[in-house]
XYZ file of C-alpha atoms in Angstrom:
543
model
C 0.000 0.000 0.000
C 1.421 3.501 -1.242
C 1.701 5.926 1.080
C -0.510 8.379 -0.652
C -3.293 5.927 0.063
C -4.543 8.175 2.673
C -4.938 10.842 0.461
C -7.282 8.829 -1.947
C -10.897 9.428 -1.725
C -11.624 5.558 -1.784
C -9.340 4.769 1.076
C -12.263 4.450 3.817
C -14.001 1.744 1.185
C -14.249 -1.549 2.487
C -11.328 -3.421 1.629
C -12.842 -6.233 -0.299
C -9.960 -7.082 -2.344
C -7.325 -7.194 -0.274
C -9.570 -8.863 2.979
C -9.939 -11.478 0.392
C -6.204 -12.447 -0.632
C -5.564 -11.842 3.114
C -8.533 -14.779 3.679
C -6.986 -16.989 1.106
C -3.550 -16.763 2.909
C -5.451 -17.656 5.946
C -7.434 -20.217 4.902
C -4.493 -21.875 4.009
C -3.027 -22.592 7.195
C -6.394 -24.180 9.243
C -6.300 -26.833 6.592
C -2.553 -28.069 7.589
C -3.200 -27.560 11.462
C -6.177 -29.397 11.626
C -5.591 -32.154 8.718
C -2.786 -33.574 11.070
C -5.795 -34.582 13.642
C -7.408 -37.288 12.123
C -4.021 -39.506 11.436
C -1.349 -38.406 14.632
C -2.671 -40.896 16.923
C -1.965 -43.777 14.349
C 1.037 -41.989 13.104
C 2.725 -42.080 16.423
C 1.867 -46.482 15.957
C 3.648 -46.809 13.372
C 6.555 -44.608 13.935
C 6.972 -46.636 17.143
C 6.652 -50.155 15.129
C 2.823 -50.576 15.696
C 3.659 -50.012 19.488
C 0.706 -48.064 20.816
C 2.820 -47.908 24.647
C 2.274 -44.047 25.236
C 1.028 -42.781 22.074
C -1.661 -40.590 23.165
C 0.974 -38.673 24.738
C 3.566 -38.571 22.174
C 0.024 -37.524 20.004
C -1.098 -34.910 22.365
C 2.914 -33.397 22.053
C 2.870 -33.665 18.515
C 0.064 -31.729 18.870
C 1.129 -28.886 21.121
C 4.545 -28.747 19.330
C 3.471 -26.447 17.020
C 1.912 -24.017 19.172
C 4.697 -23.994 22.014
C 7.202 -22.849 19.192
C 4.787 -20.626 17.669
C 4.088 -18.633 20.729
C 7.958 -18.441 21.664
C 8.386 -16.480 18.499
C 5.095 -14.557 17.692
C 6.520 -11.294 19.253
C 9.844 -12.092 17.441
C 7.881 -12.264 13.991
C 5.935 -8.880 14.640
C 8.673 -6.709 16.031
C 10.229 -7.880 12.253
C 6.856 -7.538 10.835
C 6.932 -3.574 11.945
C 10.746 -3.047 10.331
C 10.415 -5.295 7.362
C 6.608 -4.713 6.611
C 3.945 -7.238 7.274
C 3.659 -8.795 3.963
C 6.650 -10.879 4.003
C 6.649 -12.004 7.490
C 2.852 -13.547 6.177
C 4.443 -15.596 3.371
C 7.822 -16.642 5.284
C 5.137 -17.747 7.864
C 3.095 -19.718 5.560
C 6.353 -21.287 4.086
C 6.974 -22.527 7.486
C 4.125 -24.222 7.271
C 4.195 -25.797 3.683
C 8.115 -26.867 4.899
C 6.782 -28.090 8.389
C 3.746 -30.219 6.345
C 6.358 -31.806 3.960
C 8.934 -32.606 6.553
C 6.011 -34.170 8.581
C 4.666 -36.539 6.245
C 8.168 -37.461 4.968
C 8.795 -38.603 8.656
C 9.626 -42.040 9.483
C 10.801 -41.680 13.420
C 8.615 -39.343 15.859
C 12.192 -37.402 17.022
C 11.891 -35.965 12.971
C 7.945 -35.613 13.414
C 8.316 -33.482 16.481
C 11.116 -31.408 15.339
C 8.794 -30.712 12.012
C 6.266 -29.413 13.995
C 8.682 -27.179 16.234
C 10.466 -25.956 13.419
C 7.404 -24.919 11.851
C 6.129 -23.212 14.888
C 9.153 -21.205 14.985
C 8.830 -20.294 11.272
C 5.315 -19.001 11.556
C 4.648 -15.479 12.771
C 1.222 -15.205 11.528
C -0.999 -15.944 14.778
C -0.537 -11.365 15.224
C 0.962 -10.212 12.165
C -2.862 -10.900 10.356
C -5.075 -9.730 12.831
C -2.728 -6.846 12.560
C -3.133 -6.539 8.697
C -6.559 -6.234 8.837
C -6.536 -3.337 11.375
C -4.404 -1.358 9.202
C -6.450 -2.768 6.056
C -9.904 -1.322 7.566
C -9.633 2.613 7.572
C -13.424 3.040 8.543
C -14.306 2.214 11.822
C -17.818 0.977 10.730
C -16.460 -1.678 8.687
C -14.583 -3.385 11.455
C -17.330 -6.029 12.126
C -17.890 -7.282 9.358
C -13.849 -7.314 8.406
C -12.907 -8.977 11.911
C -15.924 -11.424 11.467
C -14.750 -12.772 7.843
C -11.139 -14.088 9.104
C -12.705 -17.081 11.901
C -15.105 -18.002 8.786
C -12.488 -18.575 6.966
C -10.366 -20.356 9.443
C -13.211 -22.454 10.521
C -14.380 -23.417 7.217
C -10.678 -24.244 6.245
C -10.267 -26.043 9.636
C -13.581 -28.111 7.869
C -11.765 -29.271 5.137
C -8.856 -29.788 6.862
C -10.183 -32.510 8.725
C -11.973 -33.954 6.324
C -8.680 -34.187 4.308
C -6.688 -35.638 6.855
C -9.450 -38.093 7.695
C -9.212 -39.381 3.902
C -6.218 -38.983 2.195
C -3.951 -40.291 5.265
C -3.236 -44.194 4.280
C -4.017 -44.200 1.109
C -2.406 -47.335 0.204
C -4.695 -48.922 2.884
C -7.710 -47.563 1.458
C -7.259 -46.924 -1.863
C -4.808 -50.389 -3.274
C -5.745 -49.676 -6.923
C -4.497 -46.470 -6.757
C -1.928 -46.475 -4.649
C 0.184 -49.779 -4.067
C 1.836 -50.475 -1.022
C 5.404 -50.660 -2.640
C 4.738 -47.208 -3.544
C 6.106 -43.673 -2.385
C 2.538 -43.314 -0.282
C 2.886 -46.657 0.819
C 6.200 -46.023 2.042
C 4.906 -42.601 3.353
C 1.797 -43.020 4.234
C 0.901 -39.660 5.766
C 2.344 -37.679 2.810
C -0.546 -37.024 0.656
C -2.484 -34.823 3.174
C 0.502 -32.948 3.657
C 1.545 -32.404 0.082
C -1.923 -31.505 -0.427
C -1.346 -28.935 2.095
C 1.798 -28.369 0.769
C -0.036 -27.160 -2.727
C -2.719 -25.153 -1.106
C -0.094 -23.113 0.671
C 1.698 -22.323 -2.212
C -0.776 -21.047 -3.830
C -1.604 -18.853 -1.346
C 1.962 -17.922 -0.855
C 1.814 -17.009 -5.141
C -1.311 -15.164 -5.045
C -0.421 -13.487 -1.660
C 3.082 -12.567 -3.489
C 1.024 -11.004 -6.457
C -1.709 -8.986 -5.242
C -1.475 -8.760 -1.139
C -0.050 -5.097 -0.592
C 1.824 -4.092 2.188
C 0.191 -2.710 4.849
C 3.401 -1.017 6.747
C 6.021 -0.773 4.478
C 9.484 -0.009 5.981
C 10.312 3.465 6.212
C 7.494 4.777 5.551
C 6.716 7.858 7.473
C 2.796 7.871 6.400
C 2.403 4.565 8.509
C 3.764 5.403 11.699
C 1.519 8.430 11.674
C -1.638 7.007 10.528
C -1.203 4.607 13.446
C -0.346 7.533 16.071
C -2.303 10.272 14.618
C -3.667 12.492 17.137
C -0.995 11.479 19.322
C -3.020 8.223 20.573
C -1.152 5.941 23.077
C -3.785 3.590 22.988
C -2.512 0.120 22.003
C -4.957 -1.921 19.746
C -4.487 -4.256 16.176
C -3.739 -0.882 14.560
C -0.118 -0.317 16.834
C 3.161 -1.805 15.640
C 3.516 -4.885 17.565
C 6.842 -3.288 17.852
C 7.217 0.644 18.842
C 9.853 2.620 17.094
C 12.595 3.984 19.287
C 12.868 7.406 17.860
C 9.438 7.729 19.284
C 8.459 8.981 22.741
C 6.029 7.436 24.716
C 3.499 8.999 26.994
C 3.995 8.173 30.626
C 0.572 6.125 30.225
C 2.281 4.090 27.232
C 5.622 3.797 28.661
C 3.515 1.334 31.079
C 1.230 0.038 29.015
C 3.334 -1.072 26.053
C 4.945 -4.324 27.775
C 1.990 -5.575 29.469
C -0.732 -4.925 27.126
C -0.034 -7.871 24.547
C 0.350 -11.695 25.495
C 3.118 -12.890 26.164
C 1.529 -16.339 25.565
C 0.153 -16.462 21.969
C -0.694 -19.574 19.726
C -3.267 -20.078 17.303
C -2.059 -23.697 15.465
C -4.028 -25.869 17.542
C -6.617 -27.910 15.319
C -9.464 -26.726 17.123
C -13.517 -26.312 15.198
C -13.674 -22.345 15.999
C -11.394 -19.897 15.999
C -9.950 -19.447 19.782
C -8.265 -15.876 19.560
C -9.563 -12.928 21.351
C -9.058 -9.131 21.949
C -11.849 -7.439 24.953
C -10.267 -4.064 22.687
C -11.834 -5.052 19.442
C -14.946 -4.207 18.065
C -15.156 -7.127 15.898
C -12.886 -10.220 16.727
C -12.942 -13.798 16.362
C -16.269 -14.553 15.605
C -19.039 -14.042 13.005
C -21.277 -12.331 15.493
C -21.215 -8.937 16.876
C -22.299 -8.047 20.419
C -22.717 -4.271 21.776
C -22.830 -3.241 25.313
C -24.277 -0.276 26.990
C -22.701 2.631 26.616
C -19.800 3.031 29.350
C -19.998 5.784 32.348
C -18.383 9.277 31.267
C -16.395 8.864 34.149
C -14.744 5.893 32.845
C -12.463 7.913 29.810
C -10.697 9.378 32.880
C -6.915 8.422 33.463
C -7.450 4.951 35.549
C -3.940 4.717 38.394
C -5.756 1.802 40.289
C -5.310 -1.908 40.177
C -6.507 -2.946 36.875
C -6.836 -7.085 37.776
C -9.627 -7.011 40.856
C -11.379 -9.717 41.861
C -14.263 -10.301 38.995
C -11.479 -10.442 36.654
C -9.621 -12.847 38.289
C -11.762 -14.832 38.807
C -13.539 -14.821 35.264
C -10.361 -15.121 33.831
C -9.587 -18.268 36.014
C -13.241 -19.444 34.272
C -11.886 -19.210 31.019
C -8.586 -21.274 31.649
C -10.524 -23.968 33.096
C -12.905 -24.053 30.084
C -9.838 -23.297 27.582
C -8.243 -26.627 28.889
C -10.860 -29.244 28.777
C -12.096 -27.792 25.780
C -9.141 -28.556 24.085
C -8.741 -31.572 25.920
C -11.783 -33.045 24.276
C -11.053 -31.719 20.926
C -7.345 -33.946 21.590
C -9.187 -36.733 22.979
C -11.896 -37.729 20.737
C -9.581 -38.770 17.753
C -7.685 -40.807 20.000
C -10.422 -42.408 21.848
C -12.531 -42.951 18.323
C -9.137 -44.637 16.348
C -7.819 -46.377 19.533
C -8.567 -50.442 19.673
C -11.319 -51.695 21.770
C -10.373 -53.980 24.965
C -13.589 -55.370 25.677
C -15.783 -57.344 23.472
C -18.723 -54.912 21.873
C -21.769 -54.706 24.247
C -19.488 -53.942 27.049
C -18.375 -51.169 29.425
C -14.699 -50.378 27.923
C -12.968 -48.236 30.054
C -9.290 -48.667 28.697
C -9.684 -49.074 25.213
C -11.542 -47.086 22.457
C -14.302 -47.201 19.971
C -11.977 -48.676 16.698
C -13.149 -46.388 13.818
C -10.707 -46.010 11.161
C -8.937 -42.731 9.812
C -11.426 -41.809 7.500
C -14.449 -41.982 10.000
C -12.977 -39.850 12.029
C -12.092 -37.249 9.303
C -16.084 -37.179 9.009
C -16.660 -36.807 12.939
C -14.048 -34.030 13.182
C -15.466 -32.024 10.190
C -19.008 -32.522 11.579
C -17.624 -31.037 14.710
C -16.140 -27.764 12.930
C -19.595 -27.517 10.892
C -21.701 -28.000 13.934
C -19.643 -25.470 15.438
C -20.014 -22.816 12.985
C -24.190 -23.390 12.769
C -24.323 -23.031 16.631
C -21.803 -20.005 16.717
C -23.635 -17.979 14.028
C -27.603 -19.160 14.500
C -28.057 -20.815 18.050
C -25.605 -18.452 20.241
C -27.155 -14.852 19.474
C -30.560 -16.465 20.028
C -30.106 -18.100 23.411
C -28.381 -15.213 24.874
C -30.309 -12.549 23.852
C -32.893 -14.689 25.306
C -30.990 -16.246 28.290
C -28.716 -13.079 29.546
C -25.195 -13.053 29.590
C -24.714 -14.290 33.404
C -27.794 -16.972 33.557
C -26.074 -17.843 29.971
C -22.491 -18.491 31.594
C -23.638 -20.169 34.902
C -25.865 -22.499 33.035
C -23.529 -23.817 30.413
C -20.367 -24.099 33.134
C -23.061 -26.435 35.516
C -23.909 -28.650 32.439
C -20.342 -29.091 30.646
C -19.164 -32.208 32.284
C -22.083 -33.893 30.851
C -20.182 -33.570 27.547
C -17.473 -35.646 28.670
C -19.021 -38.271 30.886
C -21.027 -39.531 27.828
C -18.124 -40.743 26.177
C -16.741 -43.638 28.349
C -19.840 -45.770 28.331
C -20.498 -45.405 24.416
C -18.889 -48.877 24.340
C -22.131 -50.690 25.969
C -24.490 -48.958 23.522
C -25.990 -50.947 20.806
C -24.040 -50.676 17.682
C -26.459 -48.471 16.036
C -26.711 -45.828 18.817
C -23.024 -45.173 19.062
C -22.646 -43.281 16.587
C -25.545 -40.602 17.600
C -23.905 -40.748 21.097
C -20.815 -39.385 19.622
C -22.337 -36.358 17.748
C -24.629 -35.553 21.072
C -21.334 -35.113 22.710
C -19.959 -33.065 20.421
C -22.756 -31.216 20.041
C -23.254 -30.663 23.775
C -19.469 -29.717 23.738
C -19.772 -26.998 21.136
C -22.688 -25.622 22.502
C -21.654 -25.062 26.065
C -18.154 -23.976 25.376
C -19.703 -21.039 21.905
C -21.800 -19.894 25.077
C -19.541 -19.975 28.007
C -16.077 -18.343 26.670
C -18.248 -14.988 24.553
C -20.243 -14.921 28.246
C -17.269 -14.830 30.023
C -15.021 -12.098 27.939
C -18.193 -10.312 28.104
C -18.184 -10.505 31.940
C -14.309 -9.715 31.682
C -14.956 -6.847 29.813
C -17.625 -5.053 31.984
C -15.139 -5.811 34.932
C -12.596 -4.121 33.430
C -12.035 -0.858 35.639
C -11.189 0.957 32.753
C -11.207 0.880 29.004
C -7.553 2.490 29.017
C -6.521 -1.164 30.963
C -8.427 -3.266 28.239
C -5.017 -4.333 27.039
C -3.596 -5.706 30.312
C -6.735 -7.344 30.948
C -6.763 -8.827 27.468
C -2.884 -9.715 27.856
C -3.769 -11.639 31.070
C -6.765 -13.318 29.504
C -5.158 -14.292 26.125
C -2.018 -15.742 27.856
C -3.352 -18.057 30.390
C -5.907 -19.566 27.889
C -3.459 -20.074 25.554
C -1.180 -21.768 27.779
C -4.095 -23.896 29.024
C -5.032 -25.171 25.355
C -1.499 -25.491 24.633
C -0.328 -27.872 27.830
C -4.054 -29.426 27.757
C -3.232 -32.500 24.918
C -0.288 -33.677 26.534
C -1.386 -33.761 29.698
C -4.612 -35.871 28.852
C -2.480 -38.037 26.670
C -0.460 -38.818 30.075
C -4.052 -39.358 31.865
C -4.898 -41.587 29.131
C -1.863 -43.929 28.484
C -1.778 -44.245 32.459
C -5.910 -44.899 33.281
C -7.536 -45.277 29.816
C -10.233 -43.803 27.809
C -12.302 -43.198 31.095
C -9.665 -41.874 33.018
C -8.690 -39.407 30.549
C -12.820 -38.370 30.085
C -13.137 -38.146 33.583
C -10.369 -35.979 34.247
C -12.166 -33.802 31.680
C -15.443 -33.629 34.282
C -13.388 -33.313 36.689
C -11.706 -29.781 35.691
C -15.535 -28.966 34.223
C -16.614 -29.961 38.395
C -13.818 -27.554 39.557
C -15.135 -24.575 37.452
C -18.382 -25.184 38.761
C -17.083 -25.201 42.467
C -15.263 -22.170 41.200
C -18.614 -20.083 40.228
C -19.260 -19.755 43.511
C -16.363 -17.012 43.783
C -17.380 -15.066 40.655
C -19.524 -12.150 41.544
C -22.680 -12.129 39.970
C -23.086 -9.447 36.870
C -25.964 -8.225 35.137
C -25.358 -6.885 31.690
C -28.350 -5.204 30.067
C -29.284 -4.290 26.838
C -26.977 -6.729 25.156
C -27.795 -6.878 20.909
C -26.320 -9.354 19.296
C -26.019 -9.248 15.094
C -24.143 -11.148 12.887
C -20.675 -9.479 11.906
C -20.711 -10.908 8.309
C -23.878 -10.718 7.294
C -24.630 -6.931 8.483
C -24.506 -4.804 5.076
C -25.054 -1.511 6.455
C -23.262 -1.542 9.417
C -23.847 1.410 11.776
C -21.349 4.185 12.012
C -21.627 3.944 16.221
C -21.358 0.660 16.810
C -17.663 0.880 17.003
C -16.321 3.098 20.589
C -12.672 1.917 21.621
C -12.441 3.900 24.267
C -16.163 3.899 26.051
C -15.669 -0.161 25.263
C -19.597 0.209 23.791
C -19.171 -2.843 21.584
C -17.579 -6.118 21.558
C -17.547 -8.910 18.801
C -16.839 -12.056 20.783
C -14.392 -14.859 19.620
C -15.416 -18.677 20.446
């Protein structure tokens, strides 16, 4: 983007062209992340000689790998992303990727696996540099909804086909003989083709991303730095440079701000259905709906000196860990428990073993999952809440979560023909309570926070310790579940869903009135007020 870009008429258009290459860029990488779900559990088997000793942890690492390495770097990748513009730190990211993908299906011991995922971790900046893109993309403030809303579609539908790729194309010399023979490159390799495929989607997006995504904050330029500090605004949102330029002085309310207000513990590479990202500053973010809250007190644009983390936001945030973890707990555990072997005879209570399904069944169940997810997110949550209220909404989905997981261990002693609806009334309980429960409860965070000019530290807080909780969550019930079994590891799920209902009864009760919910995408004349940063009068939630 020129620097005279400002000065164009057209400028404050919505950025339909460019939101779109971004989107293709980004829909590139939810397909490798969550392709690798359907196969890792079997992967680890036969990278260990068909020795299934452990796997579910060595799964639930390969799993995490990723996003440890990605969140050790992310501030490393934006802090280039400011100097060297945002563009290429996008495609070297998504390189990472397409290298990590090949590397990964080419791997015949786990020691290369894991270091494929690590590496590519490490390589990928993108989990801030986007989000950043688009703020600097969207020049009218009215347009943020709908621009915020259109990046977890496209992550969620990629994260779709993803699965259903992985599910399908992983063993193809099992499934598909006449095509592919056992003697064969995919029979030697038989978790190549779903990466390749990623492999080729990546490219592409790398190619069209190389010919027609301009640069949002090109190096040097001048024009930038000011559109993103005109007016001399300290505030920190998408729109700052996750780096600050030295020659610049900082207010006194910047100067200590600008460490704390990010987190320090950022990821966004875990397969997972929805989107899990978040920002309490954003209008529009992670989601497809929008959500607007009363307006804030006057009293509240005033410079805030006080404690910015009391007690409600402690505790909410301590909420949203809980959730964050067996959330992505069950999203870890379901492959494994659906592809593991069975150690009972059918008919009976198996709590050890699993259910048996093959590869490509559970491709279908995981892509299900994402599609059920994106129905519930975008029809079923702005009904129930605007019916329900925020707080009756949050209590009543934390009290009935464990039933999602306590399902699951006794699907063995079902007749044959009712497992299968067992499974997909789990997973739709599970997507239900936990598209209710986290918007709720960054809502609740949000009209805790003391003051919209803490937003960030609040956010940083939040964002970190969720992320950290999906991130450590797969290896740890991998452990649970190589040690006590299926049950033992779906327990332990209840269990953490028990403690968060123990836990309600130290978050204060809030009532938030006048909530609207609208969807962020669909809205084509969005309203010119429904965006106020710094009276915190909207908020588009992320699930």
């Amino acid at each position: 983007m020129s620097s005279d870009r400002t000065q164009d008429p057209n400028s404050h258009a919505f950025p339909t062209k460019q939101l779109t290459i971004l989107a293709i860029c980004r829909f590139s990488e939810p397909i490798a992340f969550n392709s690798i779900l359907a196969y890792t559990y079997v992967m680890v088997q036969d990278l260990h000689g068909g020795d299934d000793t452990d796997a579910s942890f060595y799964a639930g690492l390969l799993v995490s790998a990723y996003a440890v390495a990605e969140a050790l770097t992310a501030i490393g990748w934006g802090a280039l992303s400011d100097r060297y513009g945002r563009k290429p730190v996008v495609l070297f990211g998504l390189g990472g990727v397409a290298i990590s993908s090949l590397i990964f299906g080419l791997a015949t011991e786990y020691w290369i696996a894991l270091l494929a995922r690590f590496i590519g971790g490490a390589l990928n900046g993108n989990v801030a540099v986007m989000q950043t893109m688009v703020a600097e993309m969207v020049k009218n403030p009215a347009h943020e909804p709908k621009a915020y809303a259109s990046q977890p579609f496209v992550w969620t539908l990629g994260g779709i086909i993803g699965s259903a790729m992985g599910g399908f194309l992983a063993q193809p010399a099992k499934f598909y003989p006449s095509l592919f023979p056992a003697d064969g490159l995919f029979g030697r390799y038989p978790y190549l083709l779903p990466n390749l495929v990623s492999v080729a989607v990546i490219i592409l997006a790398i190619i069209q991303g190389m010919l027609f995504l301009e640069e949002t904050n090109p190096r040097g330029s001048k024009a930038a730095h000011e559109d993103v500090f005109e007016d001399g605004d300290d505030a920190i949102d998408e729109r700052t440079p996750l780096h600050r330029p030295k020659n610049r002085r900082p207010s006194a309310r910047s100067q200590s701000r600008t460490t704390v207000d990010r987190p320090v513990f950022i990821e966004e590479s875990l397969p997972v259905p929805i989107e899990q990202t978040f920002d309490l500053r954003r209008s529009s973010f992670g989601t497809v709906c929008s959500i607007k809250l009363p307006p804030a007190q006057p009293k509240q644009n005033e410079a805030f000196n006080g404690n910015a983390f009391n007690f409600t936001i402690i505790m909410v945030t301590i909420a949203l860990v809980l959730v964050s973890y067996h959330q992505m707990a069950f999203n870890t555990l379901l492959p494994t428990h659906l592809l593991d072997k069975p150690a009972t005879p059918p008919g009976q209570i198996d709590f050890t073993g699993g259910l048996g399904y093959t590869v490509h069944d559970v491709g279908v169940y995981l892509s299900v999952n994402g599609i059920l997810g994106l129905f519930i997110q975008g029809v079923i949550f702005p009904i129930f809440v605007d019916r329900v209220g925020v707080w009756k909404s949050f209590v009543f989905n934390v009290i009935l979560y464990p039933l999602a997981y306590v399902i699951m261990p006794f699907l063995s002693a079902m007749p044959s023909v009712l497992v299968s609806p067992a499974i997909y009334l789990s997973m739709i309980l599970q997507c239900f309570f936990g598209i209710v429960v986290i918007p709720c409860a960054l809502i609740l965070l949000k009209d805790a926070t003391p003051s919209p000019s803490v937003l960030g530290k609040v956010n940083g807080l939040a964002m970190s310790a969720c992320c950290l909780a999906r991130t450590v969550s797969p290896p740890v019930v991998g452990i649970i579940y190589s040690a006590g079994g299926s049950a033992a590891a779906w327990f332990s799920c209840a269990g953490v869903g028990v403690i968060g209902i123990v836990q309600l009864l130290w978050v204060p009760r809030k009532h938030v009135p006048s909530i609207v919910v609208e969807s962020g995408v669909m809205a084509s004349k969005p309203d010119p007020d429904s965006r106020n940063e710094e009276t915190g009068t909207s908020l588009v939630i992320a699930v």
